[in-house]
Amino acid sequence: MKLKKMLALGLAMFTMAAFAAGCGNDADKDKAAATELPKKIVIGLDDNFPPMGFRDDKGEIVGFDIDLAKEVAKRAGMEVEFKPIDWDSKEAELKSKRIDALWNGLSITPEREKNILFSTPYVQDKQIIVVRNDSPIQSKDDLKGKIVGTQQGSSVEAAIDKDAQERGFKEVKKYGDFVNAFMDLELGRIDALVVDGIVGQFTMTQKAGVFRLANGDYGAEKMGVGFRLEDKALQAKINDVLKQVMNDGTADKIAQKWFGNSNLLNKDAFK
């Protein structure tokens, strides 16, 4: 009887040890997977966000971030795929692993940093106010009683909602993308649009004489590439290659192509 008990106890201890070893192996595998760099990186973007990422006349996705991401991926030895997503659901897309990174003029905010691991900020910008050229609006103080538009899920959305109450906006209208927002502004369906400076300046250049800036802005911001919180190895690799691109003049050439200058590059962060 004692022998049977001893055998049973030994078998139980062996099973527990095997289970623990298996769990350890699984943990090691998970840790290795987290530090292993992918051979291909899928980038989520809003494909209506010129000049950062948008479709040209041929339907091809082009833009500053597209060119920059291609160059970085090539130097990192990775393939790259660009996947249009619902920008308002960007964090869910990233967390679910349908994409590997967000690279599309993504503003770095304290709220986003709770759920997204950011690269070194590579662009600095501010949120500007755009109105029609014939508008009586001259500054933020003139937005009382007006319909103000912005992009849903954008970094400025919370500031606009707060200002709407304090300044007494008639309405805040939120859009899935800025292309449609600018169309409504041109048609008079909204009175003003709060937009990333890069996007606003690019659109005003394309539509000369239609829009102008109002005085004031909704704050400065910096943009970075967004990763899952656990993807620190991928973040480190992208940061390393971004530093090369920023310091060897490649980023300047890409910025000159899309912005007309390289003033918005946050090169000091890569010294």
XYZ file of N, CA and C in Angstrom:
813
model
N 0.843 -1.215 0.000
C 0.000 0.000 0.000
C 0.867 1.249 0.000
N 1.905 1.239 0.816
C 2.794 2.396 0.875
C 3.517 2.583 -0.445
N 3.878 1.414 -1.071
C 4.574 1.479 -2.360
C 3.705 2.132 -3.417
N 2.409 1.795 -3.434
C 1.472 2.390 -4.392
C 1.376 3.896 -4.193
N 1.314 4.312 -2.939
C 1.224 5.745 -2.640
C 2.473 6.481 -3.098
N 3.634 5.846 -2.873
C 4.886 6.474 -3.268
C 4.980 6.599 -4.791
N 4.514 5.540 -5.487
C 4.517 5.592 -6.957
C 3.586 6.685 -7.468
N 2.409 6.781 -6.857
C 1.434 7.800 -7.265
C 1.972 9.202 -7.018
N 2.625 9.368 -5.847
C 3.194 10.677 -5.517
C 4.306 11.040 -6.490
N 5.130 10.047 -6.834
C 6.223 10.298 -7.779
C 5.702 10.681 -9.152
N 4.640 9.985 -9.579
C 4.044 10.281 -10.886
C 3.467 11.694 -10.917
N 2.827 12.101 -9.817
C 2.241 13.448 -9.736
C 3.329 14.512 -9.794
N 4.418 14.262 -9.081
C 5.511 15.236 -9.072
C 6.156 15.341 -10.454
N 6.270 14.202 -11.149
C 6.847 14.200 -12.498
C 5.962 15.000 -13.455
N 4.626 14.805 -13.337
C 3.663 15.515 -14.204
C 3.750 17.018 -13.979
N 3.819 17.419 -12.688
C 3.908 18.840 -12.376
C 5.200 19.454 -12.919
N 6.285 18.717 -12.805
C 7.572 19.218 -13.300
C 7.545 19.377 -14.814
N 6.930 18.371 -15.486
C 6.832 18.441 -16.948
C 5.976 19.616 -17.375
N 4.870 19.839 -16.624
C 3.988 20.968 -16.938
C 4.709 22.294 -16.767
N 5.469 22.415 -15.679
C 6.221 23.645 -15.417
C 7.265 23.887 -16.494
N 7.912 22.795 -16.921
C 8.918 22.933 -17.974
C 8.282 23.388 -19.271
N 7.077 22.813 -19.537
C 6.354 23.212 -20.753
C 5.978 24.663 -20.710
N 5.501 25.131 -19.547
C 5.141 26.549 -19.408
C 6.355 27.430 -19.604
N 7.494 26.974 -19.052
C 8.721 27.748 -19.212
C 9.118 27.865 -20.662
N 8.976 26.747 -21.398
C 9.306 26.779 -22.822
C 8.406 27.729 -23.577
N 7.099 27.701 -23.233
C 6.152 28.613 -23.883
C 6.512 30.064 -23.610
N 6.895 30.345 -22.356
C 7.274 31.712 -21.996
C 8.508 32.149 -22.763
N 9.471 31.195 -22.892
C 10.682 31.507 -23.639
C 10.369 31.785 -25.104
N 9.442 30.983 -25.661
C 9.048 31.178 -27.055
C 8.391 32.546 -27.254
N 7.503 32.909 -26.309
C 6.835 34.210 -26.394
C 7.843 35.340 -26.321
N 8.832 35.177 -25.421
C 9.858 36.215 -25.259
C 10.699 36.339 -26.518
N 11.036 35.188 -27.105
C 11.829 35.206 -28.335
C 11.061 35.845 -29.477
N 9.751 35.526 -29.551
C 8.915 36.099 -30.616
C 8.834 37.609 -30.491
N 8.807 38.098 -29.241
C 8.694 39.538 -29.006
C 9.960 40.283 -29.411
N 11.107 39.569 -29.400
C 12.366 40.238 -29.730
C 12.812 39.955 -31.164
N 12.135 39.044 -31.845
C 12.486 38.706 -33.215
C 11.908 39.733 -34.176
N 12.715 40.216 -35.081
C 12.252 41.218 -36.042
C 11.498 40.548 -37.188
N 10.385 41.122 -37.610
C 9.622 40.529 -38.716
C 10.342 40.712 -40.044
N 10.098 39.785 -40.964
C 10.658 39.916 -42.308
C 9.815 40.873 -43.147
N 8.561 41.056 -42.703
C 7.647 41.965 -43.399
C 6.903 42.790 -42.367
N 6.745 44.065 -42.626
C 6.022 44.945 -41.713
C 4.792 45.507 -42.426
N 3.631 45.328 -41.809
C 2.370 45.835 -42.357
C 2.044 47.150 -41.665
N 1.962 48.208 -42.451
C 1.749 49.550 -41.909
C 0.308 49.988 -42.141
N -0.357 50.350 -41.061
C -1.718 50.863 -41.156
C -1.703 52.365 -41.358
N -2.604 52.854 -42.230
C -2.645 54.283 -42.519
C -4.027 54.720 -42.965
N -4.250 56.025 -42.885
C -5.412 56.684 -43.476
C -4.982 57.105 -44.881
N -5.563 56.499 -45.912
C -5.098 56.783 -47.280
C -5.758 58.016 -47.882
N -6.329 58.857 -47.014
C -6.862 60.162 -47.423
C -6.233 61.254 -46.575
N -4.912 61.190 -46.400
C -4.221 62.120 -45.512
C -3.017 62.733 -46.224
N -3.281 63.512 -47.285
C -2.170 64.126 -48.029
C -1.501 65.235 -47.221
N -0.192 65.401 -47.323
C 0.743 64.670 -48.196
C 1.435 63.500 -47.498
N 0.924 63.078 -46.333
C 1.599 62.020 -45.580
C 1.349 60.653 -46.208
N 0.104 60.371 -46.561
C -0.257 59.124 -47.216
C -1.602 59.287 -47.893
N -1.652 59.093 -49.205
C -2.905 59.270 -49.947
C -2.790 58.580 -51.300
N -3.901 58.519 -52.037
C -3.898 57.865 -53.351
C -3.753 58.921 -54.455
N -2.880 58.628 -55.391
C -2.685 59.552 -56.518
C -3.729 59.288 -57.604
N -3.574 59.922 -58.755
C -4.547 59.782 -59.837
C -4.650 58.356 -60.361
N -3.611 57.567 -60.136
C -3.613 56.178 -60.595
C -4.109 55.213 -59.521
N -4.472 55.769 -58.363
C -4.941 54.924 -57.270
C -3.839 54.342 -56.417
N -2.590 54.746 -56.686
C -1.463 54.258 -55.909
C -1.319 55.054 -54.609
N -0.947 54.371 -53.531
C -0.724 55.054 -52.255
C 0.651 55.705 -52.268
N 0.682 57.014 -52.104
C 1.922 57.782 -52.162
C 1.957 58.755 -50.990
N 3.090 59.436 -50.814
C 3.181 60.463 -49.785
C 4.506 60.463 -49.061
N 4.679 61.439 -48.201
C 5.920 61.578 -47.430
C 6.186 60.356 -46.572
N 5.190 59.952 -45.776
C 5.391 58.804 -44.891
C 5.581 57.516 -45.683
N 4.977 57.427 -46.852
C 5.137 56.239 -47.683
C 6.588 56.121 -48.147
N 7.124 57.217 -48.676
C 8.516 57.207 -49.140
C 9.490 56.954 -47.991
N 9.206 57.582 -46.848
C 10.094 57.421 -45.689
C 10.051 55.984 -45.180
N 8.854 55.417 -45.076
C 8.710 54.043 -44.583
C 9.368 53.038 -45.530
N 9.234 53.262 -46.821
C 9.873 52.363 -47.802
C 11.390 52.379 -47.646
N 11.948 53.568 -47.478
C 13.404 53.693 -47.334
C 13.887 53.027 -46.047
N 13.166 53.253 -44.963
C 13.543 52.665 -43.679
C 13.422 51.144 -43.727
N 12.321 50.644 -44.292
C 12.117 49.195 -44.383
C 13.207 48.544 -45.235
N 13.581 49.181 -46.333
C 14.625 48.644 -47.216
C 15.950 48.525 -46.466
N 16.305 49.561 -45.728
C 17.572 49.531 -44.982
C 17.529 48.543 -43.826
N 16.320 48.301 -43.308
C 16.171 47.352 -42.196
C 16.069 45.914 -42.690
N 16.044 45.719 -44.012
C 15.948 44.379 -44.575
C 14.569 43.776 -44.458
N 13.538 44.626 -44.487
C 12.155 44.155 -44.360
C 11.340 44.508 -45.600
N 10.380 43.644 -45.920
C 9.364 44.011 -46.892
C 8.372 44.939 -46.186
N 7.647 45.740 -46.969
C 6.660 46.632 -46.355
C 5.360 46.582 -47.148
N 4.261 46.540 -46.431
C 2.920 46.567 -47.022
C 2.130 47.689 -46.371
N 1.413 48.469 -47.171
C 0.595 49.562 -46.642
C -0.876 49.151 -46.679
N -1.509 49.232 -45.511
C -2.890 48.765 -45.377
C -3.792 49.893 -44.887
N -4.683 50.418 -45.748
C -5.631 51.448 -45.306
C -6.546 50.907 -44.212
N -6.757 51.698 -43.178
C -7.611 51.298 -42.057
C -8.551 52.440 -41.685
N -9.542 52.126 -40.874
C -10.386 53.154 -40.261
C -9.536 53.810 -39.177
N -9.167 55.076 -39.394
C -8.225 55.742 -38.487
C -8.768 55.850 -37.076
N -10.066 55.899 -36.928
C -10.664 55.991 -35.602
C -10.494 54.687 -34.825
N -10.180 53.589 -35.536
C -9.998 52.273 -34.894
C -8.543 51.820 -34.937
N -7.636 52.780 -35.063
C -6.222 52.448 -35.270
C -5.616 51.636 -34.131
N -5.964 51.943 -32.891
C -5.380 51.217 -31.768
C -5.868 49.769 -31.734
N -7.129 49.564 -32.082
C -7.677 48.200 -32.138
C -7.021 47.403 -33.255
N -6.780 48.037 -34.392
C -6.111 47.370 -35.511
C -4.700 46.937 -35.114
N -4.018 47.783 -34.374
C -2.651 47.489 -33.938
C -2.643 46.372 -32.899
N -3.509 46.480 -31.932
C -3.550 45.499 -30.842
C -3.937 44.113 -31.342
N -4.820 44.058 -32.335
C -5.286 42.774 -32.874
C -4.268 42.123 -33.805
N -3.182 42.836 -34.096
C -2.091 42.371 -34.957
C -2.480 42.260 -36.429
N -3.534 42.964 -36.811
C -3.844 43.039 -38.245
C -2.830 43.932 -38.956
N -2.194 44.811 -38.189
C -1.094 45.629 -38.702
C 0.044 45.583 -37.681
N 1.240 45.963 -38.123
C 2.400 45.944 -37.237
C 2.800 47.324 -36.748
N 2.369 48.356 -37.470
C 2.755 49.720 -37.098
C 1.757 50.712 -37.666
N 1.707 51.880 -37.040
C 0.938 53.027 -37.539
C 1.957 54.061 -37.991
N 1.918 54.402 -39.270
C 2.927 55.326 -39.812
C 2.223 56.253 -40.789
N 1.656 57.333 -40.264
C 0.813 58.176 -41.106
C 0.514 59.498 -40.403
N 1.569 60.262 -40.102
C 1.351 61.532 -39.410
C 0.699 61.337 -38.058
N 1.125 60.301 -37.326
C 0.520 59.962 -36.033
C 1.087 60.855 -34.936
N 0.234 61.704 -34.373
C 0.666 62.616 -33.312
C 0.891 61.860 -32.005
N 1.945 62.226 -31.308
C 2.270 61.606 -30.025
C 1.578 62.390 -28.914
N 0.705 61.728 -28.172
C 0.001 62.363 -27.057
C 0.124 61.471 -25.820
N 0.020 62.057 -24.618
C 0.085 61.252 -23.393
C -0.977 60.154 -23.364
N -2.160 60.452 -23.881
C -3.244 59.463 -23.891
C -2.893 58.288 -24.796
N -2.352 58.583 -25.969
C -1.986 57.504 -26.894
C -0.817 56.680 -26.380
N 0.078 57.317 -25.635
C 1.252 56.605 -25.126
C 0.893 55.525 -24.104
N -0.328 55.536 -23.612
C -0.776 54.482 -22.694
C -0.962 53.159 -23.439
N -1.254 53.239 -24.730
C -1.578 52.039 -25.511
C -0.664 51.818 -26.714
N 0.183 52.799 -27.030
C 1.036 52.719 -28.207
C 2.478 53.011 -27.818
N 3.400 52.218 -28.343
C 4.832 52.464 -28.180
C 5.302 53.285 -29.379
N 5.857 54.464 -29.126
C 6.212 55.370 -30.212
C 7.703 55.345 -30.531
N 7.999 55.595 -31.792
C 9.379 55.812 -32.213
C 9.836 57.188 -31.735
N 11.096 57.487 -31.960
C 11.576 58.856 -31.778
C 10.763 59.758 -32.716
N 10.250 60.884 -32.232
C 9.452 61.763 -33.106
C 10.275 62.314 -34.261
N 9.793 62.129 -35.478
C 10.569 62.521 -36.656
C 10.044 63.774 -37.350
N 8.844 64.206 -36.999
C 8.252 65.412 -37.583
C 7.625 66.236 -36.463
N 7.727 67.579 -36.572
C 7.057 68.465 -35.626
C 6.115 69.385 -36.394
N 4.936 69.587 -35.841
C 3.895 70.311 -36.568
C 2.998 71.022 -35.559
N 1.942 71.658 -36.033
C 0.939 72.246 -35.153
C -0.429 72.158 -35.824
N -1.469 72.274 -35.022
C -2.842 72.214 -35.518
C -3.305 73.627 -35.874
N -3.624 73.841 -37.141
C -3.974 75.179 -37.624
C -5.467 75.297 -37.917
N -5.909 76.533 -38.093
C -7.311 76.807 -38.416
C -7.377 77.310 -39.856
N -8.122 76.599 -40.692
C -8.273 76.970 -42.101
C -9.718 77.414 -42.352
N -9.876 78.494 -43.087
C -11.196 79.004 -43.464
C -11.195 79.297 -44.966
N -12.382 79.570 -45.507
C -12.445 79.990 -46.909
C -11.846 81.380 -47.057
N -11.354 81.665 -48.208
C -10.682 82.936 -48.458
C -11.604 84.128 -48.229
N -12.915 83.940 -48.462
C -13.875 85.039 -48.313
C -14.548 85.049 -46.935
N -14.047 84.246 -46.003
C -14.665 84.140 -44.679
C -14.390 85.383 -43.833
N -15.356 85.777 -42.990
C -15.123 86.892 -42.056
C -14.299 86.465 -40.836
N -14.088 85.171 -40.669
C -13.345 84.651 -39.514
C -11.870 85.028 -39.633
N -11.358 85.689 -38.598
C -9.955 86.100 -38.591
C -9.121 85.356 -37.553
N -9.773 84.854 -36.492
C -9.027 84.185 -35.422
C -9.935 83.221 -34.671
N -9.368 82.544 -33.675
C -10.145 81.619 -32.844
C -11.308 82.324 -32.160
N -11.115 83.595 -31.840
C -12.167 84.340 -31.149
C -13.419 84.515 -31.996
N -13.297 84.333 -33.300
C -14.436 84.509 -34.202
C -15.195 83.216 -34.462
N -14.838 82.136 -33.762
C -15.486 80.850 -34.022
C -16.790 80.661 -33.244
N -17.117 81.611 -32.390
C -18.369 81.520 -31.644
C -19.547 81.476 -32.613
N -20.432 80.511 -32.392
C -21.615 80.380 -33.235
C -21.344 79.764 -34.599
N -20.125 79.232 -34.802
C -19.753 78.689 -36.106
C -19.710 77.156 -36.073
N -19.766 76.570 -37.255
C -19.618 75.121 -37.404
C -18.154 74.839 -37.714
N -17.508 74.096 -36.828
C -16.071 73.831 -36.944
C -15.861 72.340 -37.188
N -15.045 72.027 -38.172
C -14.797 70.631 -38.505
C -13.411 70.166 -38.086
N -13.256 68.863 -37.911
C -11.955 68.231 -37.697
C -12.106 66.752 -37.985
N -11.009 65.999 -37.897
C -11.069 64.565 -38.163
C -11.378 63.796 -36.897
N -12.293 62.845 -37.008
C -12.614 61.978 -35.882
C -11.420 61.093 -35.573
N -11.086 60.995 -34.308
C -9.948 60.174 -33.904
C -8.619 60.900 -33.994
N -8.642 62.187 -34.356
C -7.397 62.953 -34.464
C -6.948 63.417 -33.084
N -5.699 63.863 -32.997
C -5.151 64.284 -31.710
C -5.802 65.553 -31.181
N -6.398 66.345 -32.062
C -6.973 67.628 -31.652
C -8.449 67.511 -31.271
N -9.024 66.342 -31.437
C -10.461 66.163 -31.216
C -10.902 66.597 -29.812
N -10.162 66.193 -28.789
C -10.525 66.541 -27.415
C -10.448 68.045 -27.185
N -9.414 68.695 -27.737
C -9.265 70.144 -27.574
C -10.411 70.890 -28.241
N -10.829 70.400 -29.401
C -11.942 71.028 -30.120
C -13.233 70.897 -29.322
N -13.480 69.699 -28.778
C -14.702 69.482 -27.994
C -14.741 70.409 -26.780
N -13.591 70.597 -26.127
C -13.520 71.489 -24.967
C -13.743 72.937 -25.389
N -13.115 73.327 -26.469
C -13.230 74.701 -26.946
C -14.639 75.010 -27.447
N -15.319 73.999 -27.942
C -16.680 74.182 -28.441
C -17.597 74.686 -27.339
N -17.376 74.192 -26.131
C -18.191 74.623 -24.995
C -17.758 75.998 -24.503
N -16.439 76.184 -24.390
C -15.944 77.449 -23.845
C -16.194 78.631 -24.786
N -16.073 78.397 -26.084
C -16.234 79.483 -27.058
C -17.629 79.529 -27.679
N -18.415 78.512 -27.412
C -19.780 78.517 -27.913
C -19.899 78.235 -29.403
N -19.199 77.187 -29.879
C -19.365 76.793 -31.274
C -20.810 76.358 -31.501
N -21.283 76.575 -32.698
C -22.621 76.087 -33.034
C -22.613 74.565 -33.120
N -21.548 74.036 -33.698
C -21.458 72.582 -33.876
C -20.012 72.202 -34.178
N -19.621 71.005 -33.726
C -18.348 70.413 -34.136
C -18.686 69.239 -35.050
N -18.229 69.319 -36.272
C -18.513 68.258 -37.240
C -17.239 67.446 -37.457
N -17.350 66.124 -37.266
C -16.175 65.267 -37.343
C -16.234 64.374 -38.579
N -15.084 64.269 -39.234
C -14.994 63.560 -40.507
C -14.072 62.353 -40.395
N -14.311 61.385 -41.270
C -13.438 60.224 -41.326
C -12.080 60.557 -41.895
N -12.007 61.600 -42.738
C -10.735 62.036 -43.315
C -10.827 63.514 -43.659
N -9.664 64.139 -43.872
C -9.618 65.577 -44.127
C -9.961 65.940 -45.574
N -9.901 64.992 -46.479
C -10.266 65.276 -47.867
C -11.730 65.700 -47.939
N -12.604 64.927 -47.304
C -14.027 65.268 -47.291
C -14.287 66.517 -46.459
N -13.495 66.718 -45.409
C -13.657 67.915 -44.584
C -13.362 69.170 -45.401
N -12.298 69.141 -46.187
C -11.972 70.294 -47.029
C -13.031 70.523 -48.106
N -13.616 69.455 -48.614
C -14.692 69.605 -49.599
C -15.873 70.350 -48.991
N -16.236 69.972 -47.753
C -17.350 70.641 -47.072
C -17.015 72.092 -46.742
N -15.754 72.365 -46.399
C -15.346 73.735 -46.120
C -15.472 74.581 -47.385
N -15.039 74.046 -48.497
C -15.123 74.777 -49.766
C -16.566 75.034 -50.162
N -17.461 74.080 -49.856
C -18.878 74.207 -50.214
C -19.667 75.030 -49.202
N -19.036 75.418 -48.089
C -19.717 76.235 -47.093
C -20.544 75.448 -46.099
N -20.354 74.151 -46.033
C -21.107 73.337 -45.082
C -20.544 73.446 -43.675
N -19.279 73.837 -43.571
C -18.684 74.181 -42.288
C -17.996 75.532 -42.448
N -17.753 76.204 -41.330
C -17.175 77.553 -41.381
C -15.657 77.570 -41.214
N -15.140 76.569 -40.536
C -13.692 76.510 -40.292
C -13.287 75.059 -40.095
N -12.017 74.791 -40.308
C -11.502 73.429 -40.170
C -10.198 73.471 -39.382
N -10.111 72.661 -38.333
C -8.871 72.530 -37.563
C -8.166 71.278 -38.062
N -6.940 71.452 -38.540
C -6.259 70.387 -39.263
C -4.754 70.443 -38.982
N -4.086 69.305 -39.145
C -2.629 69.296 -39.045
C -2.038 70.298 -40.029
N -1.056 71.075 -39.570
C -0.472 72.099 -40.418
C 0.055 71.568 -41.737
N 0.685 70.394 -41.709
C 1.229 69.798 -42.928
C 0.128 69.555 -43.944
N -0.964 68.978 -43.482
C -2.088 68.667 -44.373
C -2.747 69.948 -44.875
N -2.953 70.895 -43.947
C -3.600 72.150 -44.327
C -2.805 72.936 -45.349
N -1.512 73.057 -45.125
C -0.659 73.817 -46.042
C -0.602 73.150 -47.407
N -0.527 71.831 -47.432
C -0.485 71.100 -48.698
C -1.779 71.326 -49.495
N -2.917 71.234 -48.808
C -4.202 71.400 -49.490
C -4.375 72.829 -49.987
N -3.946 73.800 -49.213
C -4.062 75.190 -49.651
C -3.188 75.458 -50.873
N -2.060 74.768 -50.949
C -1.198 74.909 -52.123
C -1.877 74.331 -53.362
N -2.563 73.202 -53.154
C -3.257 72.560 -54.273
C -4.488 73.351 -54.710
N -5.065 74.103 -53.785
C -6.282 74.882 -54.065
C -5.984 76.365 -53.848
N -5.101 76.904 -54.611
C -4.664 78.293 -54.446
C -5.836 79.260 -54.570
N -5.919 80.178 -53.598
C -6.951 81.204 -53.626
C -8.283 80.798 -53.030
N -8.424 79.521 -52.653
C -9.702 79.037 -52.106
C -9.731 79.156 -50.584
N -8.618 78.832 -49.938
C -8.554 78.817 -48.480
C -7.452 79.747 -47.972
N -7.535 80.067 -46.673
C -6.477 80.829 -46.006
C -6.450 80.430 -44.540
N -5.399 80.851 -43.855
C -5.261 80.577 -42.428
C -5.947 81.647 -41.595
N -6.540 81.228 -40.478
C -7.012 82.168 -39.468
C -5.935 82.249 -38.390
N -5.907 83.325 -37.649
C -4.902 83.500 -36.596
C -5.144 82.534 -35.438
N -4.057 82.070 -34.862
C -4.159 81.148 -33.727
C -3.999 79.708 -34.188
N -3.786 78.825 -33.227
C -3.675 77.397 -33.539
C -4.107 76.604 -32.319
N -4.089 75.292 -32.457
C -4.489 74.414 -31.355
C -3.309 73.604 -30.807
N -2.155 74.215 -30.849
C -1.004 73.622 -30.185
C -0.039 72.898 -31.099
N 1.205 72.819 -30.632
C 2.255 72.106 -31.357
C 2.161 70.618 -31.054
N 2.706 69.814 -31.953
C 2.688 68.373 -31.764
C 3.864 67.746 -32.495
N 4.203 66.547 -32.066
C 5.244 65.786 -32.739
C 4.666 64.462 -33.201
N 5.197 63.981 -34.317
C 4.678 62.756 -34.919
C 5.699 61.639 -34.841
N 5.210 60.425 -34.640
C 6.086 59.266 -34.568
C 5.421 58.038 -35.151
N 6.197 56.981 -35.291
C 5.668 55.695 -35.725
C 5.133 54.972 -34.503
N 3.948 54.375 -34.611
C 3.337 53.698 -33.476
C 3.445 52.184 -33.569
N 3.840 51.533 -32.460
C 3.967 50.073 -32.395
C 3.161 49.537 -31.219
N 3.009 48.225 -31.166
C 2.444 47.610 -29.966
C 3.414 47.803 -28.798
N 2.880 47.878 -27.598
C 3.711 48.167 -26.425
C 4.837 47.154 -26.237
N 4.607 45.906 -26.635
C 5.622 44.869 -26.417
C 6.669 44.797 -27.531
N 6.466 45.518 -28.631
C 7.363 45.393 -29.782
C 8.570 46.342 -29.686
N 9.314 46.195 -28.607
C 10.432 47.106 -28.362
C 11.608 46.861 -29.307
N 11.785 45.608 -29.738
C 12.873 45.309 -30.671
C 12.616 45.978 -32.019
N 11.377 45.927 -32.477
C 11.018 46.576 -33.738
C 11.162 48.092 -33.621
N 10.726 48.643 -32.489
C 10.880 50.082 -32.246
C 12.349 50.490 -32.312
N 13.201 49.709 -31.654
C 14.632 50.025 -31.612
C 15.250 49.981 -33.007
N 14.850 48.989 -33.806
C 15.387 48.869 -35.156
C 14.959 50.042 -36.024
N 13.674 50.401 -35.962
C 13.168 51.520 -36.760
C 13.831 52.824 -36.322
N 14.000 53.009 -35.020
C 14.684 54.207 -34.519
C 16.106 54.303 -35.050
N 16.789 53.163 -35.072
C 18.166 53.138 -35.531
C 18.266 53.539 -37.011
N 17.365 52.998 -37.816
C 17.398 53.313 -39.247
C 16.898 54.731 -39.510
N 15.905 55.172 -38.768
C 15.436 56.554 -38.900
C 16.574 57.534 -38.643
N 17.402 57.210 -37.662
C 18.544 58.077 -37.351
C 19.487 58.179 -38.540
N 19.729 57.058 -39.204
C 20.577 57.078 -40.396
C 19.979 57.976 -41.478
N 18.694 57.780 -41.719
C 18.003 58.510 -42.790
C 17.950 60.012 -42.493
N 17.791 60.344 -41.220
C 17.728 61.747 -40.828
C 19.086 62.434 -40.945
N 20.147 61.684 -40.709
C 21.478 62.288 -40.652
C 22.268 62.227 -41.955
N 21.798 61.444 -42.931
C 22.560 61.366 -44.184
C 21.933 62.161 -45.336
N 20.884 62.942 -45.014
C 20.281 63.802 -46.028
C 19.119 63.189 -46.780
N 18.849 61.888 -46.578
C 17.757 61.231 -47.299
C 16.399 61.794 -46.902
N 16.189 61.999 -45.606
C 14.916 62.540 -45.138
C 14.686 63.954 -45.675
N 15.768 64.737 -45.800
C 15.652 66.091 -46.356
C 15.125 66.056 -47.790
N 15.620 65.110 -48.574
C 15.177 64.998 -49.964
C 13.706 64.607 -50.057
N 13.294 63.684 -49.186
C 11.885 63.254 -49.182
C 10.987 64.408 -48.733
N 11.418 65.144 -47.706
C 10.641 66.290 -47.222
C 10.546 67.381 -48.280
N 11.633 67.632 -48.966
C 11.640 68.647 -50.024
C 10.644 68.269 -51.118
N 10.573 67.004 -51.430
C 9.652 66.511 -52.462
C 8.198 66.770 -52.087
N 7.838 66.532 -50.816
C 6.433 66.599 -50.419
C 6.044 67.899 -49.717
N 6.966 68.526 -48.998
C 6.650 69.741 -48.245
C 7.201 71.005 -48.901
N 8.170 70.828 -49.793
C 8.814 71.989 -50.394
C 9.987 72.491 -49.579
N 10.194 71.918 -48.391
C 11.339 72.254 -47.527
C 11.483 71.138 -46.498
N 12.508 71.257 -45.661
C 12.719 70.229 -44.620
C 12.586 70.813 -43.227
N 11.906 71.933 -43.115
C 11.783 72.630 -41.829
C 11.028 71.836 -40.756
N 10.142 70.933 -41.195
C 9.306 70.215 -40.241
C 9.977 68.959 -39.695
N 11.099 68.586 -40.243
C 11.812 67.411 -39.745
C 12.356 67.674 -38.339
N 12.163 66.736 -37.445
C 12.623 66.876 -36.062
C 14.028 66.262 -35.932
N 14.974 66.822 -36.658
C 16.307 66.226 -36.758
C 17.104 66.292 -35.465
N 16.806 67.269 -34.620
C 17.526 67.391 -33.344
C 17.359 66.147 -32.469
N 16.219 65.461 -32.622
C 15.950 64.289 -31.803
C 16.835 63.107 -32.176
N 17.502 63.183 -33.324
C 18.291 62.054 -33.814
C 19.800 62.305 -33.753
N 20.205 63.379 -33.103
C 21.632 63.679 -32.992
C 22.291 62.808 -31.934
